[in-house]
Amino acid sequence: MDGVLVIDKPKGPTSFDVVRQVRGLLRIKKVGHTGTLDPMATGVLPLCLGEATKVAGFITEGDKAYDAVVRLGAETDTQDAEGKVVAEAPVPALTSALLEDVLGRFRGSFDQVPPMYSAVKVGGKRLYELARAGEEVERASRHVTVYELVLRDFSANQLRLSVRCSKGFFVRTLAYDIGRALGCGAHLEALRRTHSGPFSLAQSLPLADLAELAREPEALAKRLVPISEALTDLPAVRVSAADAARVSHGVPVEAPAHPGRVRVVDPSDALLAVAEVVRGRLRYLRVLV
């Protein structure tokens, strides 16, 4: 069983919990997720099964999109609704003009400091492990990009946002920063991932439905995204049959493409490798044949 199974993760379990459930229900060992979702978050969680685990690391590189609810007036130690309130302040009178002015500061590319309660590693330890032990350490900022940030609705103390962003962006930290910009504090109240790379909610399977589908192998197979389609957000470099044989042996071939990461396919569009184009030649990151 090889391919990508797109799960609609429910609120509560961790991404690792979902992986364990899928392994048990499908009775396969090789299952890997493509980027964690916090327990409180729901939505698109692509899982790589079988041979697709070889490209899991490349799928995580894709852009993400979310629908978020931000609660104003209170900060928490985790920057989300699962944490302890550590500060409160009155919320100013909100207007569309005020909110658009604030949100405009978080569109485009900028540096973001990851929260203490996150899976980022510092000194070999996860930040959340240090946070739970009562430690706070200095964290290096990350360069991130917000491609779209849309205000969907707002009330006296709540914002509803849609965000499309680069890998490694923390929506919890966005909520925190918006609260600081408004002078009242804020935290993330709810989060739903709507896209992860080329995968969307429209093709996702609710985790609760997997047990029944696992008893119908043909129906389950139809829900798997083939490995050849899992990296469609990368530009394709199509090689000849002769060059496909060279690719399978890791022999560099010429590539008339712009520099950057690409997927290498044969004349029938079967995925051969993931590579980088360097000075007009392929440098392989993973050969799949």
PDB file of C-alpha atoms in Angstrom, residues 78-257:
ATOM      1  CA  THR A  78       1.062  28.468  25.093  1.00  0.00           C
ATOM      2  CA  GLN A  79      -0.346  31.219  22.839  1.00  0.00           C
ATOM      3  CA  ASP A  80      -3.486  29.104  22.348  1.00  0.00           C
ATOM      4  CA  ALA A  81      -6.681  28.145  24.166  1.00  0.00           C
ATOM      5  CA  GLU A  82      -5.093  25.122  25.841  1.00  0.00           C
ATOM      6  CA  GLY A  83      -2.725  27.234  27.904  1.00  0.00           C
ATOM      7  CA  LYS A  84      -3.001  29.144  31.171  1.00  0.00           C
ATOM      8  CA  VAL A  85      -4.032  32.806  31.021  1.00  0.00           C
ATOM      9  CA  VAL A  86      -1.015  34.911  32.003  1.00  0.00           C
ATOM     10  CA  ALA A  87      -2.209  38.430  31.135  1.00  0.00           C
ATOM     11  CA  GLU A  88      -5.484  40.214  30.433  1.00  0.00           C
ATOM     12  CA  ALA A  89      -6.314  43.680  29.123  1.00  0.00           C
ATOM     13  CA  PRO A  90      -9.352  45.518  27.755  1.00  0.00           C
ATOM     14  CA  VAL A  91      -9.935  45.229  24.011  1.00  0.00           C
ATOM     15  CA  PRO A  92     -10.057  48.545  22.145  1.00  0.00           C
ATOM     16  CA  ALA A  93     -13.044  49.465  20.016  1.00  0.00           C
ATOM     17  CA  LEU A  94     -12.501  47.509  16.828  1.00  0.00           C
ATOM     18  CA  THR A  95     -13.092  48.784  13.312  1.00  0.00           C
ATOM     19  CA  SER A  96     -12.295  47.305   9.934  1.00  0.00           C
ATOM     20  CA  ALA A  97      -9.817  50.119   9.306  1.00  0.00           C
ATOM     21  CA  LEU A  98      -7.957  49.478  12.574  1.00  0.00           C
ATOM     22  CA  LEU A  99      -7.793  45.740  12.007  1.00  0.00           C
ATOM     23  CA  GLU A 100      -6.666  46.049   8.401  1.00  0.00           C
ATOM     24  CA  ASP A 101      -3.910  48.403   9.514  1.00  0.00           C
ATOM     25  CA  VAL A 102      -2.703  45.856  12.085  1.00  0.00           C
ATOM     26  CA  LEU A 103      -3.023  42.840   9.777  1.00  0.00           C
ATOM     27  CA  GLY A 104      -1.067  44.666   7.093  1.00  0.00           C
ATOM     28  CA  ARG A 105       2.003  44.434   9.330  1.00  0.00           C
ATOM     29  CA  PHE A 106       1.883  40.644   9.069  1.00  0.00           C
ATOM     30  CA  ARG A 107       1.612  40.269   5.303  1.00  0.00           C
ATOM     31  CA  GLY A 108       4.700  39.520   3.280  1.00  0.00           C
ATOM     32  CA  SER A 109       8.051  38.200   4.509  1.00  0.00           C
ATOM     33  CA  PHE A 110       9.423  38.813   7.996  1.00  0.00           C
ATOM     34  CA  ASP A 111      11.174  37.083  10.898  1.00  0.00           C
ATOM     35  CA  GLN A 112       9.094  35.172  13.449  1.00  0.00           C
ATOM     36  CA  VAL A 113      10.280  33.755  16.782  1.00  0.00           C
ATOM     37  CA  PRO A 114       8.804  30.255  17.397  1.00  0.00           C
ATOM     38  CA  PRO A 115       6.812  29.830  20.627  1.00  0.00           C
ATOM     39  CA  MET A 116       8.220  27.959  23.625  1.00  0.00           C
ATOM     40  CA  TYR A 117       5.416  25.410  23.335  1.00  0.00           C
ATOM     41  CA  SER A 118       6.462  24.013  19.960  1.00  0.00           C
ATOM     42  CA  ALA A 119       8.287  21.012  18.511  1.00  0.00           C
ATOM     43  CA  VAL A 120      11.246  23.110  17.407  1.00  0.00           C
ATOM     44  CA  LYS A 121      14.519  21.711  18.768  1.00  0.00           C
ATOM     45  CA  VAL A 122      17.062  23.798  20.685  1.00  0.00           C
ATOM     46  CA  GLY A 123      20.164  22.076  22.006  1.00  0.00           C
ATOM     47  CA  GLY A 124      18.750  18.681  21.072  1.00  0.00           C
ATOM     48  CA  LYS A 125      15.522  19.142  23.051  1.00  0.00           C
ATOM     49  CA  ARG A 126      12.024  20.052  21.934  1.00  0.00           C
ATOM     50  CA  LEU A 127      11.006  23.512  23.102  1.00  0.00           C
ATOM     51  CA  TYR A 128       7.803  22.168  24.636  1.00  0.00           C
ATOM     52  CA  GLU A 129       9.879  19.809  26.801  1.00  0.00           C
ATOM     53  CA  LEU A 130      11.837  22.765  28.157  1.00  0.00           C
ATOM     54  CA  ALA A 131       8.652  24.800  28.604  1.00  0.00           C
ATOM     55  CA  ARG A 132       6.985  22.040  30.611  1.00  0.00           C
ATOM     56  CA  ALA A 133      10.060  21.951  32.851  1.00  0.00           C
ATOM     57  CA  GLY A 134       9.585  25.656  33.544  1.00  0.00           C
ATOM     58  CA  GLU A 135      12.472  26.793  31.337  1.00  0.00           C
ATOM     59  CA  GLU A 136      12.425  29.551  28.743  1.00  0.00           C
ATOM     60  CA  VAL A 137      15.330  29.763  26.328  1.00  0.00           C
ATOM     61  CA  GLU A 138      16.345  32.145  23.606  1.00  0.00           C
ATOM     62  CA  ARG A 139      14.997  31.068  20.221  1.00  0.00           C
ATOM     63  CA  ALA A 140      16.406  32.002  16.850  1.00  0.00           C
ATOM     64  CA  SER A 141      13.905  33.735  14.608  1.00  0.00           C
ATOM     65  CA  ARG A 142      12.826  32.160  11.326  1.00  0.00           C
ATOM     66  CA  HIS A 143      12.225  33.911   8.043  1.00  0.00           C
ATOM     67  CA  VAL A 144       8.606  33.244   7.056  1.00  0.00           C
ATOM     68  CA  THR A 145       6.181  34.510   4.457  1.00  0.00           C
ATOM     69  CA  VAL A 146       2.461  35.247   4.709  1.00  0.00           C
ATOM     70  CA  TYR A 147       1.081  35.221   1.175  1.00  0.00           C
ATOM     71  CA  GLU A 148      -2.510  35.993   2.185  1.00  0.00           C
ATOM     72  CA  LEU A 149      -4.042  37.192   5.442  1.00  0.00           C
ATOM     73  CA  VAL A 150      -7.776  37.853   5.171  1.00  0.00           C
ATOM     74  CA  LEU A 151     -10.086  39.202   7.868  1.00  0.00           C
ATOM     75  CA  ARG A 152     -13.247  37.126   7.504  1.00  0.00           C
ATOM     76  CA  ASP A 153     -15.237  38.544  10.421  1.00  0.00           C
ATOM     77  CA  PHE A 154     -14.844  40.133  13.834  1.00  0.00           C
ATOM     78  CA  SER A 155     -16.793  40.869  17.013  1.00  0.00           C
ATOM     79  CA  ALA A 156     -15.968  42.834  20.154  1.00  0.00           C
ATOM     80  CA  ASN A 157     -13.283  40.345  21.214  1.00  0.00           C
ATOM     81  CA  GLN A 158     -12.823  37.829  18.416  1.00  0.00           C
ATOM     82  CA  LEU A 159     -11.298  37.738  14.920  1.00  0.00           C
ATOM     83  CA  ARG A 160     -11.836  35.180  12.192  1.00  0.00           C
ATOM     84  CA  LEU A 161      -8.935  34.977   9.773  1.00  0.00           C
ATOM     85  CA  SER A 162      -7.771  32.987   6.762  1.00  0.00           C
ATOM     86  CA  VAL A 163      -4.016  32.606   6.336  1.00  0.00           C
ATOM     87  CA  ARG A 164      -1.860  31.209   3.539  1.00  0.00           C
ATOM     88  CA  CYS A 165       1.765  30.964   4.581  1.00  0.00           C
ATOM     89  CA  SER A 166       5.128  29.296   4.133  1.00  0.00           C
ATOM     90  CA  LYS A 167       6.414  26.231   5.930  1.00  0.00           C
ATOM     91  CA  GLY A 168       7.343  26.794   9.576  1.00  0.00           C
ATOM     92  CA  PHE A 169       4.892  29.621  10.214  1.00  0.00           C
ATOM     93  CA  PHE A 170       3.135  29.579  13.609  1.00  0.00           C
ATOM     94  CA  VAL A 171      -0.453  30.848  13.525  1.00  0.00           C
ATOM     95  CA  ARG A 172      -0.410  30.819  17.354  1.00  0.00           C
ATOM     96  CA  THR A 173       2.394  33.351  17.281  1.00  0.00           C
ATOM     97  CA  LEU A 174       0.496  35.420  14.724  1.00  0.00           C
ATOM     98  CA  ALA A 175      -2.439  35.576  17.163  1.00  0.00           C
ATOM     99  CA  TYR A 176      -0.082  36.593  19.977  1.00  0.00           C
ATOM    100  CA  ASP A 177       1.564  39.289  17.828  1.00  0.00           C
ATOM    101  CA  ILE A 178      -1.796  40.688  16.698  1.00  0.00           C
ATOM    102  CA  GLY A 179      -2.834  40.978  20.352  1.00  0.00           C
ATOM    103  CA  ARG A 180       0.367  42.836  21.170  1.00  0.00           C
ATOM    104  CA  ALA A 181      -0.137  45.164  18.201  1.00  0.00           C
ATOM    105  CA  LEU A 182      -3.668  45.961  19.435  1.00  0.00           C
ATOM    106  CA  GLY A 183      -2.403  46.462  22.988  1.00  0.00           C
ATOM    107  CA  CYS A 184      -4.802  43.966  24.549  1.00  0.00           C
ATOM    108  CA  GLY A 185      -3.139  40.590  24.155  1.00  0.00           C
ATOM    109  CA  ALA A 186      -4.612  37.605  22.309  1.00  0.00           C
ATOM    110  CA  HIS A 187      -4.404  33.868  21.853  1.00  0.00           C
ATOM    111  CA  LEU A 188      -5.436  31.342  19.217  1.00  0.00           C
ATOM    112  CA  GLU A 189      -8.862  29.941  20.035  1.00  0.00           C
ATOM    113  CA  ALA A 190      -9.345  27.539  17.108  1.00  0.00           C
ATOM    114  CA  LEU A 191      -7.378  26.430  14.048  1.00  0.00           C
ATOM    115  CA  ARG A 192      -8.309  24.400  10.979  1.00  0.00           C
ATOM    116  CA  ARG A 193      -5.779  23.588   8.255  1.00  0.00           C
ATOM    117  CA  THR A 194      -7.450  23.787   4.866  1.00  0.00           C
ATOM    118  CA  HIS A 195      -4.444  23.100   2.619  1.00  0.00           C
ATOM    119  CA  SER A 196      -1.018  21.511   2.997  1.00  0.00           C
ATOM    120  CA  GLY A 197       1.034  21.727  -0.179  1.00  0.00           C
ATOM    121  CA  PRO A 198      -1.120  20.280  -2.992  1.00  0.00           C
ATOM    122  CA  PHE A 199      -3.543  18.595  -0.566  1.00  0.00           C
ATOM    123  CA  SER A 200      -6.883  20.074   0.485  1.00  0.00           C
ATOM    124  CA  LEU A 201      -9.866  19.424   2.741  1.00  0.00           C
ATOM    125  CA  ALA A 202     -11.887  18.400  -0.319  1.00  0.00           C
ATOM    126  CA  GLN A 203      -9.811  15.208  -0.668  1.00  0.00           C
ATOM    127  CA  SER A 204      -9.382  14.475   3.036  1.00  0.00           C
ATOM    128  CA  LEU A 205     -10.922  11.561   4.920  1.00  0.00           C
ATOM    129  CA  PRO A 206     -12.307  12.071   8.448  1.00  0.00           C
ATOM    130  CA  LEU A 207     -10.261   9.923  10.815  1.00  0.00           C
ATOM    131  CA  ALA A 208     -13.476   8.467  12.253  1.00  0.00           C
ATOM    132  CA  ASP A 209     -14.322   6.984   8.825  1.00  0.00           C
ATOM    133  CA  LEU A 210     -11.035   5.163   8.389  1.00  0.00           C
ATOM    134  CA  ALA A 211     -11.969   2.044  10.396  1.00  0.00           C
ATOM    135  CA  GLU A 212     -14.862   1.273   8.052  1.00  0.00           C
ATOM    136  CA  LEU A 213     -12.863   2.095   4.925  1.00  0.00           C
ATOM    137  CA  ALA A 214     -10.024  -0.168   6.081  1.00  0.00           C
ATOM    138  CA  ARG A 215     -12.372  -3.128   5.539  1.00  0.00           C
ATOM    139  CA  GLU A 216     -12.793  -2.180   1.870  1.00  0.00           C
ATOM    140  CA  PRO A 217      -9.341  -2.356   0.222  1.00  0.00           C
ATOM    141  CA  GLU A 218     -10.549  -1.196  -3.196  1.00  0.00           C
ATOM    142  CA  ALA A 219     -12.323   1.846  -1.778  1.00  0.00           C
ATOM    143  CA  LEU A 220      -9.290   2.664   0.352  1.00  0.00           C
ATOM    144  CA  ALA A 221      -6.966   2.400  -2.642  1.00  0.00           C
ATOM    145  CA  LYS A 222      -9.068   5.015  -4.442  1.00  0.00           C
ATOM    146  CA  ARG A 223      -8.456   7.462  -1.584  1.00  0.00           C
ATOM    147  CA  LEU A 224      -4.674   7.183  -1.890  1.00  0.00           C
ATOM    148  CA  VAL A 225      -2.896   9.931  -3.810  1.00  0.00           C
ATOM    149  CA  PRO A 226      -0.222   8.239  -5.989  1.00  0.00           C
ATOM    150  CA  ILE A 227       3.382   9.118  -5.237  1.00  0.00           C
ATOM    151  CA  SER A 228       3.651  10.605  -8.744  1.00  0.00           C
ATOM    152  CA  GLU A 229       0.977  13.182  -7.796  1.00  0.00           C
ATOM    153  CA  ALA A 230       2.218  13.929  -4.285  1.00  0.00           C
ATOM    154  CA  LEU A 231       4.734  16.545  -5.353  1.00  0.00           C
ATOM    155  CA  THR A 232       2.817  18.334  -8.076  1.00  0.00           C
ATOM    156  CA  ASP A 233       3.642  21.690  -6.483  1.00  0.00           C
ATOM    157  CA  LEU A 234       7.245  21.134  -7.643  1.00  0.00           C
ATOM    158  CA  PRO A 235       8.052  21.892 -11.301  1.00  0.00           C
ATOM    159  CA  ALA A 236       8.412  18.761 -13.420  1.00  0.00           C
ATOM    160  CA  VAL A 237      11.490  17.923 -15.475  1.00  0.00           C
ATOM    161  CA  ARG A 238      10.615  15.207 -17.993  1.00  0.00           C
ATOM    162  CA  VAL A 239      13.520  13.089 -19.195  1.00  0.00           C
ATOM    163  CA  SER A 240      13.816  10.640 -22.090  1.00  0.00           C
ATOM    164  CA  ALA A 241      13.691   6.885 -21.612  1.00  0.00           C
ATOM    165  CA  ALA A 242      17.476   6.740 -22.013  1.00  0.00           C
ATOM    166  CA  ASP A 243      18.011   9.460 -19.405  1.00  0.00           C
ATOM    167  CA  ALA A 244      15.475   7.789 -17.096  1.00  0.00           C
ATOM    168  CA  ALA A 245      17.833   4.817 -16.888  1.00  0.00           C
ATOM    169  CA  ARG A 246      20.690   7.184 -16.013  1.00  0.00           C
ATOM    170  CA  VAL A 247      18.563   8.838 -13.318  1.00  0.00           C
ATOM    171  CA  SER A 248      17.821   5.430 -11.757  1.00  0.00           C
ATOM    172  CA  HIS A 249      21.576   4.927 -11.339  1.00  0.00           C
ATOM    173  CA  GLY A 250      22.122   8.431  -9.935  1.00  0.00           C
ATOM    174  CA  VAL A 251      23.947   9.682 -13.026  1.00  0.00           C
ATOM    175  CA  PRO A 252      23.530  13.466 -13.419  1.00  0.00           C
ATOM    176  CA  VAL A 253      21.803  14.549 -16.607  1.00  0.00           C
ATOM    177  CA  GLU A 254      21.261  17.943 -18.171  1.00  0.00           C
ATOM    178  CA  ALA A 255      18.068  19.799 -17.216  1.00  0.00           C
ATOM    179  CA  PRO A 256      16.790  22.765 -19.248  1.00  0.00           C
ATOM    180  CA  ALA A 257      15.034  24.298 -16.230  1.00  0.00           C
TER     181      ALA A 257
END
